[in-house]
CSV table of C-alpha atoms in Angstrom, one decimal:
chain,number,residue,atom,x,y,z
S,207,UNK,CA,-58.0,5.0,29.0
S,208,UNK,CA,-56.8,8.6,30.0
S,209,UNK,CA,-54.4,9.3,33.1
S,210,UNK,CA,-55.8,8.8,36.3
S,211,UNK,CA,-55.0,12.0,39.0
S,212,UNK,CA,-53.3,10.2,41.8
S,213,UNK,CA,-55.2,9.7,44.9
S,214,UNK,CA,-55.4,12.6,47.2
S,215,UNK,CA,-53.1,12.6,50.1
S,216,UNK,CA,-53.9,13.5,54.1
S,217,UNK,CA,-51.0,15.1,54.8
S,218,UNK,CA,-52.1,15.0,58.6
S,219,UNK,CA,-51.9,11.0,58.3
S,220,UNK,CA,-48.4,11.1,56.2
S,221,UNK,CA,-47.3,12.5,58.9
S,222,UNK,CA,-48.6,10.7,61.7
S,223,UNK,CA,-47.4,7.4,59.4
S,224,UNK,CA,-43.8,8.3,59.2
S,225,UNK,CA,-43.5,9.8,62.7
S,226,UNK,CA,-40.9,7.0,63.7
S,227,UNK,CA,-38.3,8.0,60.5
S,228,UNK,CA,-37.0,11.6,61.5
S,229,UNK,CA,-35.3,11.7,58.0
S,230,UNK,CA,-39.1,11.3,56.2
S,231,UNK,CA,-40.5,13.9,58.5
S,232,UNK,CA,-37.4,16.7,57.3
S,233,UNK,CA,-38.1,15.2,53.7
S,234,UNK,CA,-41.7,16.6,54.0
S,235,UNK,CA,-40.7,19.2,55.7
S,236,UNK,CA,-38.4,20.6,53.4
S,237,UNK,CA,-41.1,20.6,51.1
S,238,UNK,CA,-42.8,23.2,52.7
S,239,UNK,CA,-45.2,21.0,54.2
S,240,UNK,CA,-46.6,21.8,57.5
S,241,UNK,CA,-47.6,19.1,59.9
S,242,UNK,CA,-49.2,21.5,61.8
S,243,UNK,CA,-51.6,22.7,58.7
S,244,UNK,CA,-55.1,23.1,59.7
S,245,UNK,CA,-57.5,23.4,56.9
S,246,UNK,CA,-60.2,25.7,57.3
S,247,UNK,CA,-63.8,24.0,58.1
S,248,UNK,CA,-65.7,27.0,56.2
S,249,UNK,CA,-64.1,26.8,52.9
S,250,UNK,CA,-63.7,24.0,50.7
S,251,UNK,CA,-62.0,26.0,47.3
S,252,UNK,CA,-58.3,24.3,47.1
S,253,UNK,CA,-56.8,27.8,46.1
S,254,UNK,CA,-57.7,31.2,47.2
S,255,UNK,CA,-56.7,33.6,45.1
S,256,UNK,CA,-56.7,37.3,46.9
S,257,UNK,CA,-54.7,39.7,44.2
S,258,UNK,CA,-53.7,39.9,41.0
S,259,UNK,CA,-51.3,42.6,40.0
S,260,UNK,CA,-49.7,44.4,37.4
S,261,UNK,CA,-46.1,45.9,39.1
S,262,UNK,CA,-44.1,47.9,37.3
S,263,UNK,CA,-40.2,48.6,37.2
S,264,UNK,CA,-40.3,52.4,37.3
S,265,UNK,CA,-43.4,53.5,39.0
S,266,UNK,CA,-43.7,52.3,42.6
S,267,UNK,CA,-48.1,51.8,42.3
S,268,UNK,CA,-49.1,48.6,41.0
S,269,UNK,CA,-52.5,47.7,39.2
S,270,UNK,CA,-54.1,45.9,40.7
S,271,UNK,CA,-57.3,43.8,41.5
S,272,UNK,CA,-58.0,42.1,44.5
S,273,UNK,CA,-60.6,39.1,44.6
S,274,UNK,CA,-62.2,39.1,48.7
S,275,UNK,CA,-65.4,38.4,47.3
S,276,UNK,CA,-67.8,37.2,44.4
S,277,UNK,CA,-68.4,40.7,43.4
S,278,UNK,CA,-64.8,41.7,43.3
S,279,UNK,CA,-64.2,38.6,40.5
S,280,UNK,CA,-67.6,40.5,38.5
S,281,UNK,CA,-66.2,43.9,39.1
S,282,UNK,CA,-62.7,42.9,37.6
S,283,UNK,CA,-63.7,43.8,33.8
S,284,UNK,CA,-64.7,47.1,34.9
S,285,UNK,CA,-61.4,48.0,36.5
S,286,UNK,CA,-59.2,48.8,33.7
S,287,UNK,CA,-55.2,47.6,34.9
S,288,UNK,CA,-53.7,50.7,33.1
S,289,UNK,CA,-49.9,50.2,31.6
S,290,UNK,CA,-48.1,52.7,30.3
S,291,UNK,CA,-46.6,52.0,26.9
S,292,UNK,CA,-43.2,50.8,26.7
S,293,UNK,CA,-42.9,50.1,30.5
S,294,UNK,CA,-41.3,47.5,32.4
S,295,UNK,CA,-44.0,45.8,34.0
S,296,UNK,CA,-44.4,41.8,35.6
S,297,UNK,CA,-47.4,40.3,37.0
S,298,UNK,CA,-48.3,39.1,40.5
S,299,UNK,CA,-50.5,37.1,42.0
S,300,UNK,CA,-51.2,36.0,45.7
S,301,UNK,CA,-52.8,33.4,46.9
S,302,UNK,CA,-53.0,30.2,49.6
S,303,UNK,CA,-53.5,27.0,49.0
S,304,UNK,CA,-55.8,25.0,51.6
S,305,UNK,CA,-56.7,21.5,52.1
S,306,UNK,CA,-54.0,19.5,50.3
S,307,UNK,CA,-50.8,20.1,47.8
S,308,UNK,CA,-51.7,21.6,44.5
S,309,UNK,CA,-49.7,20.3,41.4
S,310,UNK,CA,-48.8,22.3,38.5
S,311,UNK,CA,-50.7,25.5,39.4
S,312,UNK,CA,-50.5,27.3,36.2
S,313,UNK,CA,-52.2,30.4,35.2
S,314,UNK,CA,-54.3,30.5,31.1
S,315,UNK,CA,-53.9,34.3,30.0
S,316,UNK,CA,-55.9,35.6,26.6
S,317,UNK,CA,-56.1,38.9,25.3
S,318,UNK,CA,-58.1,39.9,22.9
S,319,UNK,CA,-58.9,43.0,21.0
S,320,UNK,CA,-62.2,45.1,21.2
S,321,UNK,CA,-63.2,43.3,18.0
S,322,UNK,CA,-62.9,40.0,19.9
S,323,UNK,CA,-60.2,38.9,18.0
S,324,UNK,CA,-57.6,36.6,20.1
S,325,UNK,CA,-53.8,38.7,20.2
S,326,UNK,CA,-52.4,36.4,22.7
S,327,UNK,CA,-52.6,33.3,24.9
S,328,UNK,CA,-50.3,32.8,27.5
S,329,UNK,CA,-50.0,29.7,30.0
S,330,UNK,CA,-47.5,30.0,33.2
S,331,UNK,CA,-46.4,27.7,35.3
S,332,UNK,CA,-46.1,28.7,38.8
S,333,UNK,CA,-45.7,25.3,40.3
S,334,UNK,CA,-46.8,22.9,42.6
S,335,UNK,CA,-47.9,24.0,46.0
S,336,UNK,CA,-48.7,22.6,49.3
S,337,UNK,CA,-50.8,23.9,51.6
S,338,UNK,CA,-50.3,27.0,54.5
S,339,UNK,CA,-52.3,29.4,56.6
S,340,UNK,CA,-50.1,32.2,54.8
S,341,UNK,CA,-50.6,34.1,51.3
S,342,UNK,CA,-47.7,34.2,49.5
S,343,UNK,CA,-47.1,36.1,46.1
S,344,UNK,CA,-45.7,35.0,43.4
S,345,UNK,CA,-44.3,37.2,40.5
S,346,UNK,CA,-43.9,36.4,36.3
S,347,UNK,CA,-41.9,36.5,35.1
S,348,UNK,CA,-39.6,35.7,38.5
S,349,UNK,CA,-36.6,37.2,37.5
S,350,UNK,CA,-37.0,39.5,34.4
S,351,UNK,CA,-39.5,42.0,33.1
S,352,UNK,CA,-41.6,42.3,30.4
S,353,UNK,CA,-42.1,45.3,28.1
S,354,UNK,CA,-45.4,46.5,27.1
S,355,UNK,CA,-46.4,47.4,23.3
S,356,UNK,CA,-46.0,51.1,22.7
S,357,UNK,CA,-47.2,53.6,19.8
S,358,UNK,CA,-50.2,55.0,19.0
S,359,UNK,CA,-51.6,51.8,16.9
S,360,UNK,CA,-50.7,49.9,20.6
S,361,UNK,CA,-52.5,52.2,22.7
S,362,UNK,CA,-56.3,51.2,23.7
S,363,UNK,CA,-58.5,48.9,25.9
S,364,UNK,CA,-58.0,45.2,25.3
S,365,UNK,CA,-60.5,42.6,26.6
S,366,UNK,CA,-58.7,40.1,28.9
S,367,UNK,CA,-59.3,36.7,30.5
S,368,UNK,CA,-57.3,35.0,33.4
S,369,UNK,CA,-57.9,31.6,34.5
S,370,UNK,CA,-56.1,29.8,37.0
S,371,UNK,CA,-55.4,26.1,36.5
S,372,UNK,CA,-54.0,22.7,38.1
S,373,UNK,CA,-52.3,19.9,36.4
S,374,UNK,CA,-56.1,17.7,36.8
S,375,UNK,CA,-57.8,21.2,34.8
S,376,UNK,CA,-59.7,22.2,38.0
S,377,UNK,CA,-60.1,25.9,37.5
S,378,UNK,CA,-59.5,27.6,40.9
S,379,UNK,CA,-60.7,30.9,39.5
S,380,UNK,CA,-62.0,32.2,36.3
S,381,UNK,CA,-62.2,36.2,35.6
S,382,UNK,CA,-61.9,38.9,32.9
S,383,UNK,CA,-60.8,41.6,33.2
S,384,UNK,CA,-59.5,45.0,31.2
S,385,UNK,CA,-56.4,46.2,30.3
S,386,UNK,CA,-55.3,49.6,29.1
S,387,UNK,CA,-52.5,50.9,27.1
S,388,UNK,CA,-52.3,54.5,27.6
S,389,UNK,CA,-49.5,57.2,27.6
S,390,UNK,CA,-49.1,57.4,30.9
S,391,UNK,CA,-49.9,55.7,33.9
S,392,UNK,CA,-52.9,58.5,35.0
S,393,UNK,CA,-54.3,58.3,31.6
């Protein structure tokens, strides 16, 4: 007997069902729901990812790949995201959530060598989300930077793959991608 997800919630009817108790109403409000939220009709995914992003803290151009259509997400391995060695750098990601909240949105991260061997696996939390008409961005880590490998054993392509996650292991978006360690940022 595993956990059960909890049922889904029409935020629409939450609203409409506490309309008499101003106090609820700022409650979900102040959770960033909107009871004006209109889901779209045309698109069912619960996340939409648009851009993932590579910033970095002393060059103003980021790296970047943007997902507007299935062959963007096929193209992304063939895009290297280029890093300078030693940099500052922290990712970002934007998306919207549609349709109803989304609970621990998390993102899996491995990299792997161009043997295949695994070098790293990262999970991030990001949170839990409701839903908006907006994109909004978030960036990891929020408030710090971190610092790529440098030296000449560091430098190279490395095989990447990104998944995004929710706390009930629905993948909202699976890619891989490249990423490139290289002297400078033009190499």
């Amino acid at each position: 007997m595993g956990d059960a997800a909890p049922p889904e919630v029409n935020l629409k009817e939450a609203f409409q069902k506490e309309a008499n108790d101003p106090s609820m109403i700022a409650y979900l409000k102040s959770l960033g729901i909107d009871p004006d939220y209109v889901p779209p009709k045309d698109d069912d995914r619960r996340v939409v990812i648009s851009e993932f992003a590579i910033i970095f803290k002393d060059h103003d151009k980021p790296a970047s790949l943007k997902f507007n259509s299935e062959e963007d997400i096929k193209n992304a391995k063939k895009t290297p995201l280029v890093i300078k060695e030693g940099c500052q750098y922290r990712m970002s990601v934007t998306f919207r959530v549609q349709h109803n909240v989304v609970l621990g949105f998390k993102i899996k991260n491995q990299i792997f060598s161009s043997l295949g061997k695994e070098l790293a696996k990262d999970i991030e939390m990001l949170g839990t989300y409701p839903p908006k008409n907006e994109f909004q961005t978030v960036d990891i880590p929020k408030n710090d930077w971190n610092e790529a490998p440098s030296g000449m054993l560091a430098r190279g392509s490395y095989k990447a793959k990104m998944r995004f996650l929710d706390d009930d292991q629905n993948s909202h978006l699976d890619f891989e991608y490249t990423v490139k360690i290289a002297k400078d940022y033009s190499d």
